Short mmCIF file of C-alpha atoms and ligand atoms in Angstrom, two decimals:
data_model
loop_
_atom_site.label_atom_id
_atom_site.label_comp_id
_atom_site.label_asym_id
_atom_site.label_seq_id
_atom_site.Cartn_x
_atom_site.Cartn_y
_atom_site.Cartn_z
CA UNK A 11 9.69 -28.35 -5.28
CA UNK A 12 8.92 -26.56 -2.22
CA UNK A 13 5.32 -26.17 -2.99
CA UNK A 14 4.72 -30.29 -3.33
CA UNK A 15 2.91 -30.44 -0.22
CA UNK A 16 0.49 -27.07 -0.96
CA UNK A 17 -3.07 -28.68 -0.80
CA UNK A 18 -5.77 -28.59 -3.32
CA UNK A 19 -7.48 -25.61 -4.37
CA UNK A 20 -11.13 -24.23 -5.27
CA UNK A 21 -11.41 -24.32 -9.38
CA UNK A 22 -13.01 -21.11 -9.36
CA UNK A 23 -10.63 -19.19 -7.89
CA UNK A 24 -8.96 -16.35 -9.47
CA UNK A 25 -5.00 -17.15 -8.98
CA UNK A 26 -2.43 -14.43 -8.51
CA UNK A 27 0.40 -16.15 -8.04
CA UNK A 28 0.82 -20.20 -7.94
CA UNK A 29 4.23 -20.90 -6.36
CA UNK A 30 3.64 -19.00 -3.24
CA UNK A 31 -0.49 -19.37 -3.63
CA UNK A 32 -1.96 -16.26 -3.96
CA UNK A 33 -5.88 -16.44 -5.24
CA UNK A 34 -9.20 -14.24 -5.03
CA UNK A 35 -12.66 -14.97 -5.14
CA UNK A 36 -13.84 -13.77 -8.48
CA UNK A 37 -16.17 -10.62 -8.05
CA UNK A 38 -19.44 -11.84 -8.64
CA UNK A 39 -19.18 -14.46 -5.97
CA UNK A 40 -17.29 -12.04 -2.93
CA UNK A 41 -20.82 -10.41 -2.14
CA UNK A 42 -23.18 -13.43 -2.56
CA UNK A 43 -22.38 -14.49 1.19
CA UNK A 44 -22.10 -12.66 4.22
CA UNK A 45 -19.88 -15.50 5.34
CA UNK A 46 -17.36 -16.35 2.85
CA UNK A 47 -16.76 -20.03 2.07
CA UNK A 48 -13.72 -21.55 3.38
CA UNK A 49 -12.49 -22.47 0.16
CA UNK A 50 -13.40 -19.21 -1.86
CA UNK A 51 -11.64 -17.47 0.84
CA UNK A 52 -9.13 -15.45 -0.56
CA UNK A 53 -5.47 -16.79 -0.11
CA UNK A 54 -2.42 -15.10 0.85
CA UNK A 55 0.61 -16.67 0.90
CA UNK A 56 4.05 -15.84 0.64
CA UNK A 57 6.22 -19.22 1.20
CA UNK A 58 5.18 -22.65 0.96
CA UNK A 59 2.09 -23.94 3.00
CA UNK A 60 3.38 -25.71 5.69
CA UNK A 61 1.83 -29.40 6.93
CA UNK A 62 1.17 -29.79 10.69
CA UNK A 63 0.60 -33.07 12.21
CA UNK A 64 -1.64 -31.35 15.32
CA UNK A 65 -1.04 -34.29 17.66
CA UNK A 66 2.78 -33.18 17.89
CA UNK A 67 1.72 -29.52 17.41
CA UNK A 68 2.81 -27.27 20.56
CA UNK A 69 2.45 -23.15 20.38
CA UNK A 70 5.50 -21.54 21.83
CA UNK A 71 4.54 -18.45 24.30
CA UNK A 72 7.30 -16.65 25.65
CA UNK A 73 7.12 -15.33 29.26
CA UNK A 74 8.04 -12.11 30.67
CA UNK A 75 11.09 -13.78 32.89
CA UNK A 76 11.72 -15.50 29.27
CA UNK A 77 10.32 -18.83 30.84
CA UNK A 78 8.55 -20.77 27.38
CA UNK A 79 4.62 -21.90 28.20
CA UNK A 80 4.01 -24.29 25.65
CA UNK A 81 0.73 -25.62 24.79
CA UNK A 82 -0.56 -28.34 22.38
CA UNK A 83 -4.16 -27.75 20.64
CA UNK A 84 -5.45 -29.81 23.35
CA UNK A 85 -4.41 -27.17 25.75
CA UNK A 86 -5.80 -24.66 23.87
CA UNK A 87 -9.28 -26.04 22.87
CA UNK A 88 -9.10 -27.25 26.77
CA UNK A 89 -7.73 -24.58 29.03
CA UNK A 90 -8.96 -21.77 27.59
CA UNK A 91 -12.88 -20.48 26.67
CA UNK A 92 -14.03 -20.78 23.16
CA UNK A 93 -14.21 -17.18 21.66
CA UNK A 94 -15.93 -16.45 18.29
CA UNK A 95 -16.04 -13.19 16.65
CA UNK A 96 -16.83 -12.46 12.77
CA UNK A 97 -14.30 -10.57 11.28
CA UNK A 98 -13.41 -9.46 7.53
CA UNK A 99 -9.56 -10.02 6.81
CA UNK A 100 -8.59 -7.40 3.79
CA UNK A 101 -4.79 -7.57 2.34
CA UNK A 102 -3.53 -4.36 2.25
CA UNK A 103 -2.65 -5.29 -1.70
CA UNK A 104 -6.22 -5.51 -2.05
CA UNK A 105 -7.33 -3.05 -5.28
CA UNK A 106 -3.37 -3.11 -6.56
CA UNK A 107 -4.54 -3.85 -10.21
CA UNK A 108 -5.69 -0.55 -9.98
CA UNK A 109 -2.92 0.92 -8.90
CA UNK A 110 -0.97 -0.76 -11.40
CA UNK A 111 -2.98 0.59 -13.74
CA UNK A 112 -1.68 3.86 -12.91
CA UNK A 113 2.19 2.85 -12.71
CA UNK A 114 3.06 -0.72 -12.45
CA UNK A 115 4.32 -1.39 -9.05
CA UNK A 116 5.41 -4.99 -10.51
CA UNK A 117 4.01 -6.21 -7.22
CA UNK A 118 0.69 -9.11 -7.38
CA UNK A 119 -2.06 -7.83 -9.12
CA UNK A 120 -5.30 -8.02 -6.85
CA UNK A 121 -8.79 -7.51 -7.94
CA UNK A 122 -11.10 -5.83 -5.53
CA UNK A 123 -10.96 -9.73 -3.71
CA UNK A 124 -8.26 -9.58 -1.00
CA UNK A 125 -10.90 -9.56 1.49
CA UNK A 126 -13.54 -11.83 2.60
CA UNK A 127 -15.16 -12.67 5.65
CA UNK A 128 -15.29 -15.74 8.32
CA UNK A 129 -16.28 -16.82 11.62
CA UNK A 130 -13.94 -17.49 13.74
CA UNK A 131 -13.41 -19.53 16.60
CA UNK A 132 -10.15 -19.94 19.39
CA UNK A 133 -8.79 -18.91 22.66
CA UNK A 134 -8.36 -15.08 22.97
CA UNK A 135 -4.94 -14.15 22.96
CA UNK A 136 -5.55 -12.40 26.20
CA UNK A 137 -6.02 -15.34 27.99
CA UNK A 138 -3.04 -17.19 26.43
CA UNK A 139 -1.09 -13.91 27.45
CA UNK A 140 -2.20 -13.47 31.14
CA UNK A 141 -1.53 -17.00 31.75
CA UNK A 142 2.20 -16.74 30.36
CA UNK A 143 2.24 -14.27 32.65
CA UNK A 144 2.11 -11.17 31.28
CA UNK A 145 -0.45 -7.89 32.94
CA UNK A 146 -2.44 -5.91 31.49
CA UNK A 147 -0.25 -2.90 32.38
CA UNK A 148 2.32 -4.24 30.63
CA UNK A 149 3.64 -2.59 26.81
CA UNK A 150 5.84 -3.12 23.75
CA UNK A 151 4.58 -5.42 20.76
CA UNK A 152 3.33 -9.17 20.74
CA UNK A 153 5.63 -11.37 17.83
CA UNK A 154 3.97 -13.67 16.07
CA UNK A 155 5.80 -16.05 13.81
CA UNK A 156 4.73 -18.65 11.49
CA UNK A 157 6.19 -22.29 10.61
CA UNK A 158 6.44 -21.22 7.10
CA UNK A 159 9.92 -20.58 5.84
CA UNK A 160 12.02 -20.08 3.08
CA UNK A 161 15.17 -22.24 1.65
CA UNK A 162 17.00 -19.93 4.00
CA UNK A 163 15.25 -21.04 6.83
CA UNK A 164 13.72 -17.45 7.29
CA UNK A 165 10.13 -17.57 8.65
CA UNK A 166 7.47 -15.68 8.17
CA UNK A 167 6.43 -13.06 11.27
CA UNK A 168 4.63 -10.01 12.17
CA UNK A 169 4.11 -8.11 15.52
CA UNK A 170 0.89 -6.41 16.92
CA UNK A 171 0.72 -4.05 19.78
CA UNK A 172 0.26 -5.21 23.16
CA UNK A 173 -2.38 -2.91 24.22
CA UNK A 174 -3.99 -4.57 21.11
CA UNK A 175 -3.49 -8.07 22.00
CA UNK A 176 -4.24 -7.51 25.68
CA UNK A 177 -7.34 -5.39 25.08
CA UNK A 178 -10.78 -7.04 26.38
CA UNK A 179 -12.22 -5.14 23.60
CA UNK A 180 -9.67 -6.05 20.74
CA UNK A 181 -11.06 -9.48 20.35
CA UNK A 182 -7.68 -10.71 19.02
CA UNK A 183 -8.13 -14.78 18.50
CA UNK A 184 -5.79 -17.73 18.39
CA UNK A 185 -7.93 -19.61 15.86
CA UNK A 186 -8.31 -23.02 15.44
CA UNK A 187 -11.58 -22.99 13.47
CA UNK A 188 -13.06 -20.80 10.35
CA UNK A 189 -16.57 -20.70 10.00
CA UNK A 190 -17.37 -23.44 12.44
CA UNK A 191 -14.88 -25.94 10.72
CA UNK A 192 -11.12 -26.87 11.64
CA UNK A 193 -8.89 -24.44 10.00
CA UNK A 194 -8.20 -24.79 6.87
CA UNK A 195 -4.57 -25.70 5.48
CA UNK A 196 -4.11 -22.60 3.39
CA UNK A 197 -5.41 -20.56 6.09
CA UNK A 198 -3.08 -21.75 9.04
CA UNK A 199 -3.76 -25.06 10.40
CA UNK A 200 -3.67 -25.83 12.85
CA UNK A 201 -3.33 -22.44 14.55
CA UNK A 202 -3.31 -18.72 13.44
CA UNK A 203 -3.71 -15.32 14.69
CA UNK A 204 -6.66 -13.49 13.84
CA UNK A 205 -6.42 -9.72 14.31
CA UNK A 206 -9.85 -7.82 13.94
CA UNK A 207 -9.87 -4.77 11.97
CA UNK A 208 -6.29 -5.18 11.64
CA UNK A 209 -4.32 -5.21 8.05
CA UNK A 210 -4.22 -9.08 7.00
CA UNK A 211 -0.45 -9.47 7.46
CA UNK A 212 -0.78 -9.37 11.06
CA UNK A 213 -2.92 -12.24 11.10
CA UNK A 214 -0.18 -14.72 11.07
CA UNK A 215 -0.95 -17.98 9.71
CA UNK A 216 0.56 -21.57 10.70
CA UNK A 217 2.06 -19.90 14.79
CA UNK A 218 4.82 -21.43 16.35
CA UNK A 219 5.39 -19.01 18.56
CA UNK A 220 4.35 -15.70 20.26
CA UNK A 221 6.80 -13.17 22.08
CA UNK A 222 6.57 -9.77 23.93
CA UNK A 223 9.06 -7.26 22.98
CA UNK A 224 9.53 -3.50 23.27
CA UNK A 225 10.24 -3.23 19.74
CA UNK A 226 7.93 -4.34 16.64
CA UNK A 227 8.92 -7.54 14.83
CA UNK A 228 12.52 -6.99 13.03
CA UNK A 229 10.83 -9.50 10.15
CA UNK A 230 11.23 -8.21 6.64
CA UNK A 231 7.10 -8.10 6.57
CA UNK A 232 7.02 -5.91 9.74
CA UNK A 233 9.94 -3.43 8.53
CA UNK A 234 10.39 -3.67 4.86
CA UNK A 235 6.80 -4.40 3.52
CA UNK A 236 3.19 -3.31 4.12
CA UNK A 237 4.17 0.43 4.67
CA UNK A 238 2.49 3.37 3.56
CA UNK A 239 4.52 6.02 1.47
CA UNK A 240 3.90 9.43 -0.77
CA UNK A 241 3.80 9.47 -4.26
CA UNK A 242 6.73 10.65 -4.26
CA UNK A 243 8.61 8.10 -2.70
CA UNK A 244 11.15 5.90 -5.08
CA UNK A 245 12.70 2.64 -4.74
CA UNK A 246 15.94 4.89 -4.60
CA UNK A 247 14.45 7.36 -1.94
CA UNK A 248 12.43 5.11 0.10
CA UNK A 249 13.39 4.88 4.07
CA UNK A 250 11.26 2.01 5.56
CA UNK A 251 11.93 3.22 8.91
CA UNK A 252 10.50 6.49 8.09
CA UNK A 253 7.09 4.90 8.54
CA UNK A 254 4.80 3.42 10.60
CA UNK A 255 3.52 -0.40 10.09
CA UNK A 256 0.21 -0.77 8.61
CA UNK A 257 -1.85 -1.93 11.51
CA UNK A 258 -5.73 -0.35 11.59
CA UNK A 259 -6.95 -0.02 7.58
CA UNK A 260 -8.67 2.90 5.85
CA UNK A 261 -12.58 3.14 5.15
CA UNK A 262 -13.20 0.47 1.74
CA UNK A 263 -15.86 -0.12 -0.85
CA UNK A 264 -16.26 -2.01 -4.38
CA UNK A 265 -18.71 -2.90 -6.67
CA UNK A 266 -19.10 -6.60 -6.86
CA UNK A 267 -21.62 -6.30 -9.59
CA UNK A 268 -22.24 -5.54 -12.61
CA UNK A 269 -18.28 -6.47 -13.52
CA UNK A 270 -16.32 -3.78 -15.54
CA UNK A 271 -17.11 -3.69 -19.43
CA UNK A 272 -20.45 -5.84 -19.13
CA UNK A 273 -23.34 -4.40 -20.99
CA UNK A 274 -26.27 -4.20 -19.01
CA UNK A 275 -30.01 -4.24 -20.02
CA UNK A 276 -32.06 -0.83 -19.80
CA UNK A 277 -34.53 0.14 -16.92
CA UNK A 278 -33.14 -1.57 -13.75
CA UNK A 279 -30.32 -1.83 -12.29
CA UNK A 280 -29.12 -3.95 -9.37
CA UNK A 281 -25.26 -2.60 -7.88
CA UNK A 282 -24.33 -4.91 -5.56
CA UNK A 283 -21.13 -4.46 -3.34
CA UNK A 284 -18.97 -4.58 -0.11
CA UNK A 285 -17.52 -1.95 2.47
CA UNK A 286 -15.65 -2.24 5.65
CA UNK A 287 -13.72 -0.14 7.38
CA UNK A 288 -10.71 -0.72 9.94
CA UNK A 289 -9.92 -0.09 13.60
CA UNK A 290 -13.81 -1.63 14.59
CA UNK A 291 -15.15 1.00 12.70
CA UNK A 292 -18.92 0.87 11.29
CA UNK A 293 -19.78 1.62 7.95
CA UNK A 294 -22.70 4.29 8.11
CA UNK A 295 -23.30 4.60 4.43
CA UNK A 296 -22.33 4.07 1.24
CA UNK A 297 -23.27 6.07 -1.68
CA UNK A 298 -23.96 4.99 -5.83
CA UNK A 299 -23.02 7.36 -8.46
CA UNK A 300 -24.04 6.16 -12.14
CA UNK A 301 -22.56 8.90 -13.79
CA UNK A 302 -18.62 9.06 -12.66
CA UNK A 303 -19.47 11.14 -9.41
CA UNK A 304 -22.05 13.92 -10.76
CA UNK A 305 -25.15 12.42 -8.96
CA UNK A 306 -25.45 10.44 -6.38
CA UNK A 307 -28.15 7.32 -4.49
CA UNK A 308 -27.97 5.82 -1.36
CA UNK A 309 -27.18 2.10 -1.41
CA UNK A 310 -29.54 0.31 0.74
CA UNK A 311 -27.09 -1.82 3.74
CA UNK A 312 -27.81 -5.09 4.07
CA UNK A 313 -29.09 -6.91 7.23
CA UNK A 314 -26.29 -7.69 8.57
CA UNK A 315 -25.24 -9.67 12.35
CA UNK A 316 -25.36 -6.99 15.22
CA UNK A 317 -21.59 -6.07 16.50
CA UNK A 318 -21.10 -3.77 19.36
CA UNK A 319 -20.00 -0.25 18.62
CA UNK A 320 -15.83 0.33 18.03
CA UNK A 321 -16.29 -3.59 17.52
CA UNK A 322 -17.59 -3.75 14.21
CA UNK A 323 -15.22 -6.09 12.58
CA UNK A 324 -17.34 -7.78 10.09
CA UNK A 325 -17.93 -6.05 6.44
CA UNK A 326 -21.30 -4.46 5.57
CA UNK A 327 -22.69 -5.70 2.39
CA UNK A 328 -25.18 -3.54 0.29
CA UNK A 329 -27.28 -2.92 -2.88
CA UNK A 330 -28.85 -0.48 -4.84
CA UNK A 331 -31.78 -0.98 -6.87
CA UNK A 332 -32.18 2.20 -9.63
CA UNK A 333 -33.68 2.59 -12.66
CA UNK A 334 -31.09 3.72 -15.51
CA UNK A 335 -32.36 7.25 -16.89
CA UNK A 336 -33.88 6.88 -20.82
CA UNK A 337 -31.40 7.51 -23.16
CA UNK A 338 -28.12 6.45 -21.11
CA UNK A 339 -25.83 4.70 -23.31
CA UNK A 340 -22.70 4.17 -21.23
CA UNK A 341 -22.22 4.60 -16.94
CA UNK A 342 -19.70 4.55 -15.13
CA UNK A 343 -20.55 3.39 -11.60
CA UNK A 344 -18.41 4.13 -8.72
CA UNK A 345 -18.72 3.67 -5.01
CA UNK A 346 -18.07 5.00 -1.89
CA UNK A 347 -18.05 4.38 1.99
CA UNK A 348 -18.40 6.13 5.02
CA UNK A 349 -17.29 4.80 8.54
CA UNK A 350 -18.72 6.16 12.02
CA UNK A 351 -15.69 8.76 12.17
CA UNK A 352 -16.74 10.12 8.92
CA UNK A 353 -13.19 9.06 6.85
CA UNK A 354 -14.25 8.80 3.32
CA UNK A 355 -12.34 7.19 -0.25
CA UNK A 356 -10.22 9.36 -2.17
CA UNK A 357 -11.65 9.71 -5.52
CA UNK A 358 -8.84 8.66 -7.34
CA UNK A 359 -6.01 6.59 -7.59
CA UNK A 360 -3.06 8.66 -8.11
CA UNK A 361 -2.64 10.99 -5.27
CA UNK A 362 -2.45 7.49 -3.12
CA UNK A 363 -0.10 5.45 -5.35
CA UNK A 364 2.61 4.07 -3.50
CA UNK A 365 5.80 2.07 -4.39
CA UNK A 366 4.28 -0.73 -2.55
CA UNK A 367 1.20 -0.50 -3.91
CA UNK A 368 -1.07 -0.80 -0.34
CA UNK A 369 -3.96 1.13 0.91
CA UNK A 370 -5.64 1.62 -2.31
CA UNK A 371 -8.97 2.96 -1.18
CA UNK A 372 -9.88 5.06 -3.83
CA UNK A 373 -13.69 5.53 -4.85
CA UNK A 374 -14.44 2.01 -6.94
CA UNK A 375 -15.29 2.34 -10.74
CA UNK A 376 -16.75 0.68 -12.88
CA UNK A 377 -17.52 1.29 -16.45
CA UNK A 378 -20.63 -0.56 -18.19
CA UNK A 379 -22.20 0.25 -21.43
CA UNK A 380 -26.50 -0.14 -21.45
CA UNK A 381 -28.16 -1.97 -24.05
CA UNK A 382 -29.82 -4.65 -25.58
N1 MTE B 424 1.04 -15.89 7.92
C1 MTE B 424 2.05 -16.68 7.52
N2 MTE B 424 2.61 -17.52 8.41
N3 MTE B 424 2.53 -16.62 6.25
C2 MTE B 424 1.99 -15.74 5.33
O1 MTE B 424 2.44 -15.72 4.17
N4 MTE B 424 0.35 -13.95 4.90
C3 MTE B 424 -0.28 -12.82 5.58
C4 MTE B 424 -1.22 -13.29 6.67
N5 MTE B 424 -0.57 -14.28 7.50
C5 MTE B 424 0.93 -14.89 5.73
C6 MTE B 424 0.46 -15.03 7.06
C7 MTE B 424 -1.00 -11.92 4.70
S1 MTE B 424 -0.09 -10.77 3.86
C8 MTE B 424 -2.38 -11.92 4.63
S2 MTE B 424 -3.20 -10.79 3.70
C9 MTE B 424 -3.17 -12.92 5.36
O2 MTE B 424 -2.36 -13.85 6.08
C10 MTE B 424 -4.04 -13.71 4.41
O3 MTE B 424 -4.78 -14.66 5.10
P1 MTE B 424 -5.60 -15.77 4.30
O4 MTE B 424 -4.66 -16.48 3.36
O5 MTE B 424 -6.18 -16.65 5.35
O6 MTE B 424 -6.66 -15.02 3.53
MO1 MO B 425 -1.47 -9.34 2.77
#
């Protein structure tokens, strides 16, 4: 069994998949922290979790005359300053239960918890790339790939671009801890990319070793997977090329409480929820509808840590606190966001369904009856 050497697991988690290990937070415990847990965490995971012994551990970094810098975690914890930035990691299955719902995409079926959010601490990639070599003026796309394979010895690998990587501003992290702890197993011990407002796929897990090329990564995840497509596109029809790589993600909301189908007690009403948007962007606002859409309150946004503007990597958490008009038997509750560039949700699934079932930011619903 491949999967012998995966390591233990939170109890509470809501599993997706076993063998790879694929598991949310369940919803009424995503918004109780602004920091997510290590081990609620959501976990994404498409091969068997590799085990690292980090005293033989080395990161491969290919030069730009092809000459191989290779450092242990020594060297990186050493050589390099200690960057921390808070960022929110969101799968861009996240919400596919949803879209399933609509027309089974036969792909894993995610709540609204493929995303949570962590501290994270490591060199910036930046540094690792200017000492390799590389300039800022330089271009193409920065490979990452993992020490997680397949029986076919096929790893798993992603690419970035380099202005993205390089950018003083991008904040992109080789990560060695997660909320002021060594990295977790499950979330790439010793050593993973972390890619700020950037689709979670990118974020490689487990790195063995980072190139520059002028092309993206040729790996299946890069060029056959996490892609955007019209409703319109079949399994017969589809031309992966025909599209770009999911990178930046759309504006994002759900409603972490109540959960769908509870029955809630007259007068008030506490909505609690998430947002985030990609690309650094802040979430302004985030409106409450009780009644499907017709009327609409402003949720109130939650203190939150201050992060520089076009920087704002970390989620936005919020609340609403309403009284439920007399009389109301049933509500259905949805959500939306708003970033700083105004994008807003869709307010409804279909006209974004995609083969793949990705980028499902349609408003959130969620249908409760009132009463005793
Ligand atoms: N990196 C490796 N090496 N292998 C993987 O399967 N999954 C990716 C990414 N990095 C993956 C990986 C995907 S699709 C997501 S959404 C994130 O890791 C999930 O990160 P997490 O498990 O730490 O939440
Ligand atoms: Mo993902």
């Amino acid at each position: 069994d491949p999967y012998a050497q995966d390591p233990p697991r939170h109890p509470a988690l809501r599993v997706n998949s076993l063998k790879p290990f694929n598991a949310e937070p369940p919803s009424e415990l995503i918004a109780e922290n602004y920091l997510t847990p290590n081990e609620l965490f959501f976990k994404r995971n498409h091969l068997p979790v590799p085990t690292v012994d980090p005293t033989a551990y080395a990161l491969s970094v290919q030069g730009p005359f092809g000459q191989i810098l290779s450092l242990s975690l020594e060297e990186l914890k050493k050589n390099f300053p200690k960057h921390e930035v808070t960022a929110t990691l969101q799968c861009a299955g996240n919400r596919r239960a949803e879209m399933n719902a609509v027309q089974n995409t036969n792909r894993l079926g995610w709540g609204i918890g493929a995303i949570s959010n962590a501290r994270w601490g490591g060199a910036r990639l930046r540094d690792v790339l200017l000492q390799a070599g590389y300039k800022q003026s330089d271009g193409g796309h920065v490979w990452f790939e993992g020490l997680d394979q397949d029986q076919s010895g096929t790893v798993y690998g992603a690419s970035i671009p380099f202005k993205k990587a390089m950018s003083p501003e991008g904040d992109v992290l080789l990560a060695y801890e997660m909320n002021g702890e060594e990295l977790p197993q499950d979330h790439g011990f010793p050593l993973r990319a972390i890619v700020p407002g950037v689709v979670g796929a990118r974020n490689v897990k487990w790195l063995a070793s980072i190139t520059v090329r002028p092309e993206e990564s040729p790996s299946h995840w890069q060029q056959k997977d996490y892609k955007g497509f019209s409703p319109a596109v079949t399994w017969e029809t589809v031309d992966f090329s025909k599209a770009p790589a999911i990178q930046d993600m759309p504006v994002q909301s759900a409603i972490t409480e109540p959960w769908p189908e509870a029955c809630v007690e007259p007068g008030e009403l506490t909505v609690k929820g998430y947002a985030w948007s990609g690309g650094g962007r802040k979430v302004i606002r985030v409106d409450v509808s009780l009644d499907g859409g017709k009327s609409w309150h402003e949720a109130q946004l939650l203190p939150r840590e201050e992060q520089s503007p076009s920087r704002v990597w970390a989620w936005q958490l919020w609340e609403l606190n309403v009284c439920i008009p007399e009389g109301t038997r049933e509500m259905d509750i949805v959500c939306k966001a708003v970033d700083t560039s105004y994008n807003q949700q869709p307010d409804t699934v279909q006209p974004i369904w995609n083969i793949l079932g990705v980028l499902n930011s349609a408003w959130h619903r969620v249908h409760v009856c009132v009463g005793e």
